[in-house]
Tab-separated table of C-alpha atoms in Angstrom:
chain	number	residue	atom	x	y	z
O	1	UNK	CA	0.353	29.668	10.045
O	2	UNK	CA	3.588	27.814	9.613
O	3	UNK	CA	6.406	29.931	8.556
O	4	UNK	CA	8.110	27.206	6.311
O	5	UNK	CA	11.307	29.415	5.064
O	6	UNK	CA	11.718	30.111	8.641
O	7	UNK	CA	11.602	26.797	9.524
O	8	UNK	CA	14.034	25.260	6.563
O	9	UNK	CA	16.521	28.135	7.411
O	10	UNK	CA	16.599	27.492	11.343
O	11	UNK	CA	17.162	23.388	10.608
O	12	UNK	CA	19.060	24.389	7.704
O	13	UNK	CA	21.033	25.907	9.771
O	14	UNK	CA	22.026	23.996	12.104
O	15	UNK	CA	23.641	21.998	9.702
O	16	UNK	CA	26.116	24.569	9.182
O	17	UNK	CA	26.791	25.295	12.711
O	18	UNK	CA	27.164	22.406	13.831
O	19	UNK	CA	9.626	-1.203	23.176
O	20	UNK	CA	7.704	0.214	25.894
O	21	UNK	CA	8.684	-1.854	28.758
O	22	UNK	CA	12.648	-1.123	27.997
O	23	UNK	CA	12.581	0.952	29.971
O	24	UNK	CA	11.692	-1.416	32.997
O	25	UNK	CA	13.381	-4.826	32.067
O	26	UNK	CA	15.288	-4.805	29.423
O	27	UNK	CA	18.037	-2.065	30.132
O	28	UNK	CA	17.274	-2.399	33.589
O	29	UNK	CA	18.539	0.655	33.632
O	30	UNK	CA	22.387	0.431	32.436
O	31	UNK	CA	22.989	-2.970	31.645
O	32	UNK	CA	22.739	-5.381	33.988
O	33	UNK	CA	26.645	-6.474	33.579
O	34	UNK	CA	27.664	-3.059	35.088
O	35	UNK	CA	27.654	-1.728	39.100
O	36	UNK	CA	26.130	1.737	38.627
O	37	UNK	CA	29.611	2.357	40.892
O	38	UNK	CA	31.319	1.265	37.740
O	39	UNK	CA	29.107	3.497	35.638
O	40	UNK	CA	30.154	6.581	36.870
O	41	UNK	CA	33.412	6.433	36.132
O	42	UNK	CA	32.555	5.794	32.807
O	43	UNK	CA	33.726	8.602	31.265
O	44	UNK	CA	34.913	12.696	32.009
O	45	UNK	CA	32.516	15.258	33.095
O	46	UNK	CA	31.075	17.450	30.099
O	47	UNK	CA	29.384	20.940	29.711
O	48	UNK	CA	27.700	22.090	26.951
O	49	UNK	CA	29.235	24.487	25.162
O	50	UNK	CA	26.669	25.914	22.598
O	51	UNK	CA	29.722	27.386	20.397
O	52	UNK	CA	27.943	26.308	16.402
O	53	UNK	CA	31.133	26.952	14.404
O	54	UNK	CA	30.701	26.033	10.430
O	55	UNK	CA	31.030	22.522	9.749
O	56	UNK	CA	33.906	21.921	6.725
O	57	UNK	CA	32.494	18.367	6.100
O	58	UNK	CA	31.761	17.720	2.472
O	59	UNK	CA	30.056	14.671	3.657
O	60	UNK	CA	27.545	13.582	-0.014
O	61	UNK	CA	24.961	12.655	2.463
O	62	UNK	CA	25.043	16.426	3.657
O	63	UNK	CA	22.350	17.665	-0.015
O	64	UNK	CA	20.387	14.929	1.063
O	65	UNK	CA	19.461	15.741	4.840
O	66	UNK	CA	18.937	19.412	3.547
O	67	UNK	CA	16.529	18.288	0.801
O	68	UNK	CA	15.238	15.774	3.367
O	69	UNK	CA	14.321	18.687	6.057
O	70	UNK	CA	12.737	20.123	2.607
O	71	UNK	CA	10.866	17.299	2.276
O	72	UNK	CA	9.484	16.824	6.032
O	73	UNK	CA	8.021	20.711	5.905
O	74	UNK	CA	5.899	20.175	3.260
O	75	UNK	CA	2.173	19.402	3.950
O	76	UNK	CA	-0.485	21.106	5.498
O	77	UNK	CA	0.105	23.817	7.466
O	78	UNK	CA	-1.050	24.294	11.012
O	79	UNK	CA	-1.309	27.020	13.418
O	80	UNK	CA	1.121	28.501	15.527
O	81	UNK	CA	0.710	28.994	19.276
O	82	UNK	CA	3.193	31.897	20.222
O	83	UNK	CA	2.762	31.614	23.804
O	84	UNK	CA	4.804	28.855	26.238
O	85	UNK	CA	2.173	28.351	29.146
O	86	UNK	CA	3.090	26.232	31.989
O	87	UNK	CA	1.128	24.320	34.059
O	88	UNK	CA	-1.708	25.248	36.371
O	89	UNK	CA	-0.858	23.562	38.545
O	90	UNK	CA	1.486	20.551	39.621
O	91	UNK	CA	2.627	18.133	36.947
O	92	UNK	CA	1.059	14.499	38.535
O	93	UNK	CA	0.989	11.884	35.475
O	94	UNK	CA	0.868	8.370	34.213
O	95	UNK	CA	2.793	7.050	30.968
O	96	UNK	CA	-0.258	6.226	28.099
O	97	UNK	CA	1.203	3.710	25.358
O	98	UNK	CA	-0.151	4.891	21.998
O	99	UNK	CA	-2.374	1.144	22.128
O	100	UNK	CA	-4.271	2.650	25.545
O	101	UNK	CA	-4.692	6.271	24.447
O	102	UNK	CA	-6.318	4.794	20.754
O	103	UNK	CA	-8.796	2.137	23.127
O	104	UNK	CA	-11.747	3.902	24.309
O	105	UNK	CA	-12.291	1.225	26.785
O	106	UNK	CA	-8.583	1.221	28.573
O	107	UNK	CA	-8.292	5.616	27.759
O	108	UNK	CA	-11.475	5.570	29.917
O	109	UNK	CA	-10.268	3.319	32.512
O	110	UNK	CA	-7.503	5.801	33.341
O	111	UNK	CA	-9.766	9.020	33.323
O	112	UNK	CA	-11.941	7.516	35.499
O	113	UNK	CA	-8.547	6.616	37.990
O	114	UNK	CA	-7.846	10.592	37.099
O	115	UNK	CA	-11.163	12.003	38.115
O	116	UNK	CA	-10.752	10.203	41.590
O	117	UNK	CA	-7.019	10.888	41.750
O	118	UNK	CA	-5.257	14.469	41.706
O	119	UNK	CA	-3.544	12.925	39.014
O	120	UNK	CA	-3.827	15.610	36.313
O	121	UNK	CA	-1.350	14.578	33.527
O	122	UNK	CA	-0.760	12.025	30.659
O	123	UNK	CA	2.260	10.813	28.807
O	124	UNK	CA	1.461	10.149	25.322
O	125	UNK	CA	3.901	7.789	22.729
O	126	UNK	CA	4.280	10.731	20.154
O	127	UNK	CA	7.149	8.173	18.367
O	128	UNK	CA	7.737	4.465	19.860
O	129	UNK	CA	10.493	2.501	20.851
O	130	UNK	CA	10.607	1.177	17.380
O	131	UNK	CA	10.312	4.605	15.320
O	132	UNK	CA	6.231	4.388	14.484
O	133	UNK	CA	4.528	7.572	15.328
O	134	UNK	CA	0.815	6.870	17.044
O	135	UNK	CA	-1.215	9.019	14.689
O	136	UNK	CA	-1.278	9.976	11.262
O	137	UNK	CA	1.580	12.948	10.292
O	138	UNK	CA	1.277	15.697	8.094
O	139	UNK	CA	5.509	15.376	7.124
O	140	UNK	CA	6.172	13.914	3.662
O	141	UNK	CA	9.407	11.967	4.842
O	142	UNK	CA	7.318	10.427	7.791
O	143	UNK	CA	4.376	9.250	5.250
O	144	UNK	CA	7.476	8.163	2.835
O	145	UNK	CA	8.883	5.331	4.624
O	146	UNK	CA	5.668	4.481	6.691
O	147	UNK	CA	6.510	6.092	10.288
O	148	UNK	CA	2.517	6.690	10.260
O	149	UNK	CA	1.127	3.579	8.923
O	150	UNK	CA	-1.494	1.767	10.579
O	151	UNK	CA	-1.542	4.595	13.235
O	152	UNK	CA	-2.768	3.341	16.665
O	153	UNK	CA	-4.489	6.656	17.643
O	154	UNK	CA	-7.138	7.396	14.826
O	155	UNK	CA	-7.550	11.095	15.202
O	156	UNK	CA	-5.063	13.010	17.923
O	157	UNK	CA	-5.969	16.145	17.916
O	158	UNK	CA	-9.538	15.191	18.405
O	159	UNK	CA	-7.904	13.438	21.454
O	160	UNK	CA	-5.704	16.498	22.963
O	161	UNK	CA	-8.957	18.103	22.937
O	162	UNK	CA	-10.966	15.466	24.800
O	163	UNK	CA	-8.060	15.507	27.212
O	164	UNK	CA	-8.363	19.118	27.652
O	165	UNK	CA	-11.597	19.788	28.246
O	166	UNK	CA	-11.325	17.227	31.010
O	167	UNK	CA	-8.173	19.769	32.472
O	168	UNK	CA	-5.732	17.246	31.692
O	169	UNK	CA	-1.952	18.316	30.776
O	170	UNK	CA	-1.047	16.822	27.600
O	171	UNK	CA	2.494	15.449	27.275
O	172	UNK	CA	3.440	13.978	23.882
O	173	UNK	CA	6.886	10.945	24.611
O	174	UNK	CA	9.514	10.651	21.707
O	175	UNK	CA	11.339	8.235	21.861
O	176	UNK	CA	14.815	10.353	19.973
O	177	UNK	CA	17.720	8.285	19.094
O	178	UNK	CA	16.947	4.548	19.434
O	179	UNK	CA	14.694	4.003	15.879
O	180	UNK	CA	14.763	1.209	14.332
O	181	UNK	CA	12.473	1.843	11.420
O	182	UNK	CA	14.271	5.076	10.228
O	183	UNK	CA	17.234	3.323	10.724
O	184	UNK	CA	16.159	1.138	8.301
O	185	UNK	CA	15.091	3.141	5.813
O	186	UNK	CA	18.163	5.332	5.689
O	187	UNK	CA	20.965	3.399	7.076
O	188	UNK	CA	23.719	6.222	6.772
O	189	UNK	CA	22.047	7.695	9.323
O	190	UNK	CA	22.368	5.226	11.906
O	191	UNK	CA	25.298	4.154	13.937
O	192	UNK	CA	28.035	2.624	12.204
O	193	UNK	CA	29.620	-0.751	13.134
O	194	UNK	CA	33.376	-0.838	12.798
O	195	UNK	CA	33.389	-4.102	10.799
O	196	UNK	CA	30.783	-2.735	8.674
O	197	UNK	CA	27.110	-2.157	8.173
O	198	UNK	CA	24.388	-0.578	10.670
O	199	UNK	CA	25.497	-1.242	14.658
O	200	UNK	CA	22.807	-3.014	16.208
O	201	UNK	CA	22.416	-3.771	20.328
O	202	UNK	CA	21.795	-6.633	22.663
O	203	UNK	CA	18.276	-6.631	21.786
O	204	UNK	CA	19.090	-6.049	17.965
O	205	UNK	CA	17.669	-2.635	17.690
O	206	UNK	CA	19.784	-0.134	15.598
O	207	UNK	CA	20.425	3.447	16.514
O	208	UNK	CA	20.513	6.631	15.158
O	209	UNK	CA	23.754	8.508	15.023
O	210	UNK	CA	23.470	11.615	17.612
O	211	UNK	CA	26.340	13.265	15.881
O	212	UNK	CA	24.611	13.383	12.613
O	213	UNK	CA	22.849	16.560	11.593
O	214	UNK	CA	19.397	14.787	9.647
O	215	UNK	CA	18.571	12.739	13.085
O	216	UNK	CA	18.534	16.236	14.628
O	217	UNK	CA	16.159	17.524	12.302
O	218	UNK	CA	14.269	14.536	11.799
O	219	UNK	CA	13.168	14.538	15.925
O	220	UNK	CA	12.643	17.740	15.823
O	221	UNK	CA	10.372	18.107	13.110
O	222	UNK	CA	8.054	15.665	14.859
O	223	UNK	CA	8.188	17.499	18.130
O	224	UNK	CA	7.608	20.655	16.699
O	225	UNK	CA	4.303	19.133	14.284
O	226	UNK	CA	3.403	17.414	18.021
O	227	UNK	CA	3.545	21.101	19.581
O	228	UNK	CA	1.128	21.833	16.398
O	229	UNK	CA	-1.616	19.352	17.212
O	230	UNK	CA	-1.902	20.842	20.340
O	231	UNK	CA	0.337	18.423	22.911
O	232	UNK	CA	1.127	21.048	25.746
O	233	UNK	CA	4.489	19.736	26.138
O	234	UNK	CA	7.476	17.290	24.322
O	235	UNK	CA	9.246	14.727	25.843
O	236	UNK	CA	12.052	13.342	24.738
O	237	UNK	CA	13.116	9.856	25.852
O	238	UNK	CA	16.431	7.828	24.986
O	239	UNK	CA	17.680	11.345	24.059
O	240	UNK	CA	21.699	9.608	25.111
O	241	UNK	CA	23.822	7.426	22.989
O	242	UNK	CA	23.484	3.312	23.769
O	243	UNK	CA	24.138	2.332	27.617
O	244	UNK	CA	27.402	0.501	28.117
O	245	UNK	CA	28.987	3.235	26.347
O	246	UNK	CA	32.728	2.049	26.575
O	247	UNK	CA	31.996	-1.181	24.631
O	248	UNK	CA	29.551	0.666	22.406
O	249	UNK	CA	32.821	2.786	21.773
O	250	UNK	CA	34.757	0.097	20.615
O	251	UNK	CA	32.041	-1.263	18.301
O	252	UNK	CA	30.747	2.452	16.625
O	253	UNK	CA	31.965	4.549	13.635
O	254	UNK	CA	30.356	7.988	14.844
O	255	UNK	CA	29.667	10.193	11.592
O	256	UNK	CA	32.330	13.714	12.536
O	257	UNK	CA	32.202	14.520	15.523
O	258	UNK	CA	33.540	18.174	15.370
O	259	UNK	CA	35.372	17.849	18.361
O	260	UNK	CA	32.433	17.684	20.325
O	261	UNK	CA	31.798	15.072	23.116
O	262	UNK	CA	28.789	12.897	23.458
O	263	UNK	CA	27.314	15.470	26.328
O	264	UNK	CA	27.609	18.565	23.990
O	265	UNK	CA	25.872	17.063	20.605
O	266	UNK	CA	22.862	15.973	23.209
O	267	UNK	CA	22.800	19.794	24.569
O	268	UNK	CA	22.996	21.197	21.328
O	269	UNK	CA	19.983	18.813	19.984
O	270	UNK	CA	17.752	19.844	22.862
O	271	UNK	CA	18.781	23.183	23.103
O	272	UNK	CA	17.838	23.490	19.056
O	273	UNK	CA	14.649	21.225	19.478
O	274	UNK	CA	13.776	23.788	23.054
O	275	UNK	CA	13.936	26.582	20.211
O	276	UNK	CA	11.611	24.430	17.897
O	277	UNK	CA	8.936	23.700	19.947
O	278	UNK	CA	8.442	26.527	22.335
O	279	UNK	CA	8.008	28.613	19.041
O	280	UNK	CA	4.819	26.271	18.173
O	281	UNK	CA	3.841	27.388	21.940
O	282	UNK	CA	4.995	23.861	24.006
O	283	UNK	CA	7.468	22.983	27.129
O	284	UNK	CA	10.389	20.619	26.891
O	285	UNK	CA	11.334	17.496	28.709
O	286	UNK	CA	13.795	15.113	28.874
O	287	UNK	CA	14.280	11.966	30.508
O	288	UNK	CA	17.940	11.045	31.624
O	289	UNK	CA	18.962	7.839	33.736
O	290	UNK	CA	18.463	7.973	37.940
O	291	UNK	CA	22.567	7.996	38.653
O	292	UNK	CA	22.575	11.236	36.165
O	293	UNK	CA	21.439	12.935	39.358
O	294	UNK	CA	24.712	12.187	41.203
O	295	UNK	CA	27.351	11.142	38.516
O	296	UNK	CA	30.257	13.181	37.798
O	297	UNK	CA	30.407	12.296	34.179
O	298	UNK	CA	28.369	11.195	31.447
O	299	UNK	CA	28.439	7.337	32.380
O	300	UNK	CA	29.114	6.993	28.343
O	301	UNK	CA	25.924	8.071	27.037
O	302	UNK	CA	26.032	11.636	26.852
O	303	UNK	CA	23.713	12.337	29.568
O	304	UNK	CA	25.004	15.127	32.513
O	305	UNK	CA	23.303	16.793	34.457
O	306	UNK	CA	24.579	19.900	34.407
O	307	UNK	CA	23.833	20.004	30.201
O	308	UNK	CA	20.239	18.413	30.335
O	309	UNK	CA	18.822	20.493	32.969
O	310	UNK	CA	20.122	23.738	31.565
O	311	UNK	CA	18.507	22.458	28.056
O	312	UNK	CA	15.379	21.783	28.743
O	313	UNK	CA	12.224	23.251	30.745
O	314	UNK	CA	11.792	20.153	33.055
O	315	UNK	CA	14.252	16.923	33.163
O	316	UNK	CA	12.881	14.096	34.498
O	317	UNK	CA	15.153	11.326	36.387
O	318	UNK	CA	14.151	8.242	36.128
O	319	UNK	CA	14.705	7.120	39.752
O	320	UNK	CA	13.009	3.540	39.699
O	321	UNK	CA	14.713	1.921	43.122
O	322	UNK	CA	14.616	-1.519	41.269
O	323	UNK	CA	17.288	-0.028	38.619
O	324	UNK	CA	20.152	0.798	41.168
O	325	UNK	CA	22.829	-1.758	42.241
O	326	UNK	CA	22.679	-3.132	45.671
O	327	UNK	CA	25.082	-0.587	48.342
O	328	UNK	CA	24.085	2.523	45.835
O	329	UNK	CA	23.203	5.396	48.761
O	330	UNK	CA	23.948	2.607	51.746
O	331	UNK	CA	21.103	1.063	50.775
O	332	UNK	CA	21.275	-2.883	50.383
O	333	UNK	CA	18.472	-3.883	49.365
O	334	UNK	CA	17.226	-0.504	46.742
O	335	UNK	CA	13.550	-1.672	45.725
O	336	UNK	CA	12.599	-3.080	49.122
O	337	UNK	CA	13.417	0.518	50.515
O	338	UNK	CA	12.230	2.606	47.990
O	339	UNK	CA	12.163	5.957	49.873
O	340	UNK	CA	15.641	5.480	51.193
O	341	UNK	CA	16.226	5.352	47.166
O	342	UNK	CA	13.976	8.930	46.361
O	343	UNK	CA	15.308	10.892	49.176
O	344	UNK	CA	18.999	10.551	48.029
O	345	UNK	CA	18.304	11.226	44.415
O	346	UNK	CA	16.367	14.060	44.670
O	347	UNK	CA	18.591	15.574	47.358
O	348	UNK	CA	21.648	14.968	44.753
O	349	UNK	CA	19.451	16.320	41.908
O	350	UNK	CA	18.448	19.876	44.054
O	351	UNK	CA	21.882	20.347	45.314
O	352	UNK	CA	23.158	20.339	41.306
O	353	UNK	CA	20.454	22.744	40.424
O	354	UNK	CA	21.367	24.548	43.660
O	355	UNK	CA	24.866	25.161	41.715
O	356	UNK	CA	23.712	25.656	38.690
O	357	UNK	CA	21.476	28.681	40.050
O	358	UNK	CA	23.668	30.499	41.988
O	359	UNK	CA	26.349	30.706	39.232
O	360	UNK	CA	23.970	32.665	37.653
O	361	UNK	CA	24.877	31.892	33.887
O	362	UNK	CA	21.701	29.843	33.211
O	363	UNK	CA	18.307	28.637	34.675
O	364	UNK	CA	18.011	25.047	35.634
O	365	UNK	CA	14.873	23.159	34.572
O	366	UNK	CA	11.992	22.386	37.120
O	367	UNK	CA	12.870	18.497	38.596
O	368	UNK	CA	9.579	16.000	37.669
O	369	UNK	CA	10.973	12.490	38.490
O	370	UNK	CA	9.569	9.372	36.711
O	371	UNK	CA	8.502	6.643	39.926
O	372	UNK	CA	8.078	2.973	39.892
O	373	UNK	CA	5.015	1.697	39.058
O	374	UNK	CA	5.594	-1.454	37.999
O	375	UNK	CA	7.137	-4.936	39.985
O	376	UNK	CA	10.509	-6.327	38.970
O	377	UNK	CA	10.247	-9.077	38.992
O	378	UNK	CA	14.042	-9.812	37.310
O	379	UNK	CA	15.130	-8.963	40.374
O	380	UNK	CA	15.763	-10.729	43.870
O	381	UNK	CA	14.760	-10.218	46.371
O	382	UNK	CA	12.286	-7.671	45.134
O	383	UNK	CA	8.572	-6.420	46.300
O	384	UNK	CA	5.131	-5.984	44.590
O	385	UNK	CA	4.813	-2.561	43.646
O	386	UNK	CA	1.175	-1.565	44.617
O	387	UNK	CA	-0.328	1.542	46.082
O	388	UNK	CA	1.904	1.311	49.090
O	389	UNK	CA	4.771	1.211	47.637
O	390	UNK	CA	4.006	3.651	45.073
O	391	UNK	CA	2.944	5.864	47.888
O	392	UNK	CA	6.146	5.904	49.560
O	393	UNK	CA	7.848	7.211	46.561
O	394	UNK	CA	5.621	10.044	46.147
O	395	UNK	CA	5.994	11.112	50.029
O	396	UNK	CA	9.823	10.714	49.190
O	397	UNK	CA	9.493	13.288	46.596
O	398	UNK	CA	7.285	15.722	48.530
O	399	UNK	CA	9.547	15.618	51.842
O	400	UNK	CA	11.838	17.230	48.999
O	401	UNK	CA	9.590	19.767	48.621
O	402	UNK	CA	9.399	18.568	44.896
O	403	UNK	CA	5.581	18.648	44.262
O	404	UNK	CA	5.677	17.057	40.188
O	405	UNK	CA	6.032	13.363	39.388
O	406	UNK	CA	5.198	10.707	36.794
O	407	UNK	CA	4.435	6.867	37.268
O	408	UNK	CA	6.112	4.468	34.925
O	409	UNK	CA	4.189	1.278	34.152
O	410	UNK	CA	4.517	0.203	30.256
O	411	UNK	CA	1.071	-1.812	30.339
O	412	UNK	CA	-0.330	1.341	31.754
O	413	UNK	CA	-1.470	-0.333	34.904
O	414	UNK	CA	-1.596	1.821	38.247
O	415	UNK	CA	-2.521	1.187	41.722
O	416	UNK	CA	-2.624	4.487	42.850
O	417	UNK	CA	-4.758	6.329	45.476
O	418	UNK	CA	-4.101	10.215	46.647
C-alpha cells in the first residue's frame, strides 16, 4: 500500500530544499515571429545543479501548498509496484487523446492499425492541455476544484488492462506547466503579470509558475497516482516555461527564484517527479522542443539538453520538419525533405549523449523522438503527410541506429504501414 507519511515528507520536503493540436499549429513550435537561428541565442547554457539548500522564504502561501500536498494524499490507497521494468521490446507509439481512448469505436480503430502494425505503444492524455485529467482521481484537491469532472475515460484502469493483455506499452501524457483550470482555481500559483493579475499567452491560456513549490507537487502527485493505476510509464509534456521566453521575461513576476535559472527548477522538478514515480514502479519521459537537440542554451524556456536527458529515463524531441525555419541544417525547404530534417537532429541529439556518457558523472536517457504525423497546412510550400512521408522519418531514425519513436497527430489519425 501507499506509504502516505512517506509520501507528505518526500513533497514536504522539497519545499524546504528547494489543446491537443498545440502542439502542431498553434506554437508551431516556438512562435512563429522567431528564426529558430534567433532562438538559440536566446539565452546562456544551463546545468542542473541538484544542490536543495533550505529555502528562507516566509512566503503565507508556503502553509497552504503543505496542507494542499496534505490534502491531494488523502483517498484510497493503491498498491505499490516496487519494480521499474522497461520495455520488451522497442518503444513504437501513437499519441491517444483522452476523447479516442474513452470511444470504443475510434480505441478499436487504432488496435486494429496496431495488430497489423509493429506499432506496440500508446500515448494516453493523463492531464490535458487545459488542466482536466481523463479519468476519475482518487486526490481530494483534484476532485476539489473539478480536474476530474465529466471524465472522458470512464474506468482507466479497466483500460491499462485491456491494453495490456493485448501487449501494448502504456504511456500516460501530462501536460505539466501550461493549466489553465488550476490556474484558475488558485491564481497565486500561476505566473504573475507585471502590471498585475494572472499572465496569460497569445492564445489566452495562463501558466503555472515552475519556480513555485505546490505546481511541483501538484504534477507530481498525478504522475505518481498515474504510475498507481497501472500506466507503465509518465510523460511529461510542456514541462518548460512559455516559448518566446525573452518577452515572456519582460511580462512575468516569477514567485523566488533562489538563484536558480529556468533550466535548473525544470531538472529539479523531473529529477523529484523521476523519484516519485519510479517508486510506484513506472519510467519517465519528457518531451522538449526539436532545436533542444542542437541549442547551446535554453532558447528561454528552460529546456537543455544536457539537464532533461540526465533527468529523465527517455526524452523525447519533438523533431516535426514542419516546425523548423527554412536554412535550419542547409535545408530550404524542412517539411518537403523530412529525412534531411531527422538525420541532423538525431545525429546532434547522440553526439550530446555521446558527451554526456563519457564524462561519466551521469547516465543519459534512451532518445524516442516524437515524428510528424500530421500535414501543415499553415505552412508554404508544405506536403501531405501520409504513409510515405511518415515512412521516411522512421528510416531517418533507424539509419541512426535509434530503434524507438512516436507519431504525433492530435485527431489521432495515422497512415502508417511497417
Amino acid at each position: 500500500m501507499v506509504n502516505n507519511k512517506l509520501l507528505l515528507v518526500t513533497l514536504v520536503g522539497s519545499v524546504l530544499f528547494g489543446c491537443t493540436g498545440c502542439r502542431e499549429a498553434s506554437e508551431k513550435q516556438y512562435g512563429a515571429n522567431q528564426s529558430n537561428t534567433e532562438l538559440l541565442k536566446a539565452s546562456p547554457d544551463t546545468h542542473l545543479i541538484l544542490n536543495h539548500k533550505a529555502s528562507t522564504s516566509s512566503r503565507d502561501n508556503k502553509e497552504r501548498q503543505i496542507n494542499s500536498v496534505k490534502k491531494m494524499i488523502k483517498g484510497n490507497s493503491l498498491p505499490t509496484r516496487s519494480v521499474v521494468h522497461k520495455p520488451s521490446k522497442p518503444v513504437r507509439g501513437i499519441y491517444v487523446s483522452g476523447w479516442i481512448a474513452g470511444s470504443k469505436k475510434r480505441l478499436d480503430q487504432l488496435l486494429a492499425l496496431m495488430d497489423k502494425t509493429d506499432l506496440n505503444t500508446m500515448v494516453i492524455d493523463v492531464k490535458n492541455d487545459y488542466g482536466k485529467l481523463t479519468y476519475r482521481s482518487n486526490l481530494a484537491q483534484i476532485q476539489s476544484i473539478g480536474a476530474d469532472s465529466n471524465p472522458v475515460i470512464a474506468d482507466i484502469q479497466q483500460l491499462i488492462s485491456r491494453l495490456k493483455e493485448k501487449n501494448i506499452y502504456v504511456i500516460g501524457r501530462i501536460v505539466t506547466f501550461k493549466d489553465p483550470l488550476y490556474a484558475r482555481n488558485y491564481p497565486a500559483m500561476a505566473l504573475q503579470a507585471k502590471s498585475g493579475g494572472v499572465w496569460h499567452d497569445s492564445q489566452g491560456h495562463a501558466w503555472l509558475d515552475p519556480y513555485q513549490p505546490g505546481v511541483h507537487f501538484y504534477n507530481q502527485a498525478i504522475a505518481k497516482e498515474a504510475a498507481e493505476f497501472g500506466f507503465d510509464e509518465i510523460q511529461f509534456d510542456y514541462v518548460r516555461f512559455p516559448d518566446n521566453g525573452a518577452k515572456v521575461d519582460k511580462e512575468v513576476q516569477y514567485y523566488a527564484r533562489n538563484n536558480k535559472t529556468k533550466a535548473e527548477i525544470i531538472g529539479v522538478f523531473l529529477h523529484n517527479a523521476r523519484e516519485s514515480v519510479h517508486a510506484a514502479g513506472a519510467r519517465i519521459s519528457a518531451d522538449v522542443f526539436g532545436l533542444v537537440t542542437s541549442a547551446d542554451n535554453d532558447m528561454g524556456i528552460g529546456q537543455t539538453w544536457r539537464t532533461v536527458t540526465s533527468s529523465v529515463d527517455v526524452i523525447s524531441p519533438m523533431i516535426y520538419p514542419s516546425h523548423y525555419s527554412e536554412g535550419m541544417y542547409g535545408v530550404r525547404q524542412p517539411d518537403l525533405n523530412p529525412a534531411a530534417i531527422i538525420k541532423h537532429a538525431m545525429k546532434d541529439a547522440q553526439q550530446r549523449n555521446a558527451v554526456i556518457q563519457k564524462e561519466g558523472r551521469q547516465r543519459p536517457a534512451e532518445i524516442r523522438p516524437w515524428l510528424q504525423s500530421f500535414t501543415a497546412t499553415w505552412i508554404h510550400p508544405h506536403q501531405r503527410y501520409n504513409a510515405e512521408q511518415v515512412l521516411k522519418q522512421v528510416e531517418a531514425v533507424k539509419a541512426q541506429g535509434i530503434k524507438q519513436y512516436l507519431l504525433w497527430s492530435s485527431n489521432c489519425k495515422y497512415d502508417y504501414h511497417s
